[in-house]
Amino acid sequence: MDSLDNTSWDVVVTGTGLPQSLLVLSLSRSGKQILHIDRNDYYGGDEAVLSLSEAEQWVKNHGGDASERADSTYSHATISHLDAQEGGAKKLGFARAYSLALAPHLVYARSNLLPAVVSSRTHSQLEFQAVGSWFTITAPPDGSPPRSRLTRVPSGREDVFRDDSLDLRAKRSLMKFLRFVASYDEENEQQRMEQLKSLPLSVALKQHFGMNSTTAVAPLLALALPTVSEIETTVEFAVPKIARHLRSIGIFGPGFSAVLPKWGGLAEIAQVACRACAVGGGVYVLGKGVMNATRAEDAEDAEDSKLRLELTGGEKVTAQWLVGCPPDLPHTISTPIPSQASSAEYMAKNISIVSSPLTSLFPPTAEGGVIPAGAVIWVEVAGSSSPSVRILVHSSESGECPAGQCVLYASLRGDPSILDTAVQHLLESVGEQPTPKVLWRMQYRHYTETEQPRGTTTSEGVVMLQSLSTDIVLEDDVLTDVEEAWRKIMGERAEGFMKFESREGVEEDE
Amino acid sequence: MQSHGIPRVAATTLDKSEQARNKERKQIIQYQALERDVVDRVKAKDYSDTTFQLTSQLLTQNPEYYTIWNYRRLVLQHVSARELAADEEPSEQDAAAANKAGLPPAQHEVLLLIKEDLQFLIPLLKQYPKCYWIWNHRSWLLGTATKHLPAHSAVTLWQAELGLVSKMLGLDSRNFHGWGYRREVVLAIERLSSNGDGEKGSGSGNMVESEYAYTTKMIQSNLSNFSAWHYRSQLIPRLLSSRSADTNARQEFLNAEFELITRALYTDPYDQSLWFYHQYLMATLNPANAQALPVLEPCGRVEHARYLEREIGSVREMLEGAEDCKYIYQALLEYSGRYLEVEAEGGEVALGEMRGWLRELRGIDPLREGRWRDLERKMGL
């Protein structure tokens, strides 16, 4: 390949995470000369998908407090091999049989990403699967070790009808609340919303909807997926989230509200997006980052006024635009993530490979409906001051592990050791004999970005995209951010964001 | 297109570019030529395979054009009659295939024709699940099979139909074409399986239990299913006689149905289809109601009064937490009216209470003021 040195580009994009990849997808038909680089030697950036051996390497690069890598979103990574202790039955498969997602996200059916994937003609290269059932594992109020009891969250009228654990009154109250949630943003509910919004959800449910039992509250909290403790979860936060869940049910099929992209989640979307950009003429180079970015003070012509970038390896290129997320942009432009040694906010995360398919977590979504590939578990932690653990369970149908096993993605804004306990409780509560075991586990911390003003051009020609949040739901902000960036580059009057005709000669299976 | 509240992602956006309009113009010309061709051929009594293929093309583009379905049937009739009257020896291949199917060659040919046409209809049905003419043609094809083929062949086709209609109802459980068709299919299977022993209640052909279970399944997956509840109500009298249910069994059954519908009403009192079913159950107790066959045996004034009392009490409790639900007040007024006719001295309801309910009703649904005034007058409130 010819050297990049002294080349000139319209747009240089650094990092192949989801936001950057969506941006280059949006630019893939624009005719702009795009150079898309990534300082890692793999695609996907912070949303990357790793085989077992890639995970080992990744952990080496992100272990300890990684303070010398202040531009990393991840740190304190460790791996535990646990199958070696087992007599023999359940063992790990080949390293390449696994595609573990660093940042798995739920994509709600109503998210703005999905229509964009369709209108940009990339949907035929992606396969989406249902995230079907939600469960709670509750802790009894007296603080003793949680009795592991798995309860399915009713997510609609028919679930409530069928739920034998709810008596008639409880059914009535729950339905009343769900009806309120379904129209919470309409005019006739404005007053009630104003009245309730700062109350903790659990208090509002008790005082205003007649839901007295604590077992009725947990499923609703689970649907909102807060990262803070129960008492800190307000109506204002929770109700729109529950509404999003309810409004998403049935859109792509009965009985489920969200999907996950097969073969490794968001990284798969990023890959497809990059491929589209490459087809459109974009140039891809891995193992290169932007070390420095400057601009001539006294530029005389257009060429001179371009950004001057220095890449890893010393190549000097010029570009009209430089786009990236804060960890990938040179320090002269973005402020680094605050030192991880301090008590910066992080999400403790943990990936566990489990020796059983956990079939009881994946019942069909509806009569004659699809078998889901994902499930969501909400694990209450003893002592109500701690937030709950959220576990995304992906079956082998997601393509992330071989048949007969599952991948569990646990996250908590709190003490990492709680994650292992939560996973253990889940495995004990599915009621399988023998209890399923964790074969392999990777633990790490995911740091929250400090508040960067969105899409700001902090200096001329530089567009900063927000990194994905550390949370597990893909928010609409991501695509809105990309659209703003697209508009900066294409001009304010540009039209047709993510709307493409199918390429000639490309087979489209409707 | 109606989609029963389930939002669908728009298939295509309206594209009025010059290119698209030219394409459309060409399509219209081609369609009109095709239509003319078919009509001319049929007028000339040309029932050849070519004509048949042309009707396929035309119907794929416009399945609502019912005349063309009639023409298609003319061709099929012509071909079947010819096959059945055939004097010529069938080819070895055809004879072997017919033998395998356990049919004489002529009938086997007819079976193949029918099967092919059923196959042709499937993608059309998927795209236009509410087109009367497609369901109608399926019905005709199966009727032809029943007429010309032995029971064992025909019943296999009908059983496949049951599978198809279950799948269609799985996709849209409120498609009344599907439910009506299901009843037709069940009836045909029962008739063909009873082997003419006449006794519809017994015999291996009796599907009433499995159909009853099917309505339970459909209700559990979607409470708001007028068709499923209606079908259930149609099945009940036959179900009980097929079980040879005695007085106790019948009472248990009725109580279980009331428990089911009460549970549903507590979950969603705003759903009208549930109230219709509750009214049906109550109607079975009313000797004066010829439409709803009695469930209980015996079923006289005593039973009627007892259930009215019980249900008025039960529905009254439903008000708590659903004071804005007009159906509850309507039910209370209706049942109270009936109760006072049956048990004039009964203490379950007082006129004052009834007046209160009517007042609420007027407040909740002022658009129907005329109706409430009539009700007031009729009930002497």
PDB file of C-alpha atoms in Angstrom, chain B residues 326 330 358-374:
ATOM      1  CA  LYS B 326     -68.797   3.460  31.338  1.00  0.00           C
ATOM      2  CA  GLN B 330     -73.962  -0.013  31.687  1.00  0.00           C
ATOM      3  CA  LEU B 358     -77.203   6.495  35.374  1.00  0.00           C
ATOM      4  CA  ARG B 359     -75.998   9.885  36.480  1.00  0.00           C
ATOM      5  CA  GLU B 360     -72.377   8.725  36.244  1.00  0.00           C
ATOM      6  CA  LEU B 361     -73.026   7.275  32.813  1.00  0.00           C
ATOM      7  CA  ARG B 362     -74.438  10.553  31.559  1.00  0.00           C
ATOM      8  CA  GLY B 363     -71.384  12.361  32.873  1.00  0.00           C
ATOM      9  CA  ILE B 364     -68.891  10.003  31.260  1.00  0.00           C
ATOM     10  CA  ASP B 365     -70.616   9.720  27.886  1.00  0.00           C
ATOM     11  CA  PRO B 366     -72.561  12.917  27.206  1.00  0.00           C
ATOM     12  CA  LEU B 367     -72.614  12.306  23.446  1.00  0.00           C
ATOM     13  CA  ARG B 368     -75.077   9.475  23.952  1.00  0.00           C
ATOM     14  CA  GLU B 369     -77.453  11.568  26.087  1.00  0.00           C
ATOM     15  CA  GLY B 370     -80.402  10.462  23.961  1.00  0.00           C
ATOM     16  CA  ARG B 371     -79.688   6.842  24.672  1.00  0.00           C
ATOM     17  CA  TRP B 372     -79.383   7.398  28.413  1.00  0.00           C
ATOM     18  CA  ARG B 373     -82.642   9.311  28.474  1.00  0.00           C
ATOM     19  CA  ASP B 374     -84.362   6.367  26.752  1.00  0.00           C
TER      20      ASP B 374
END
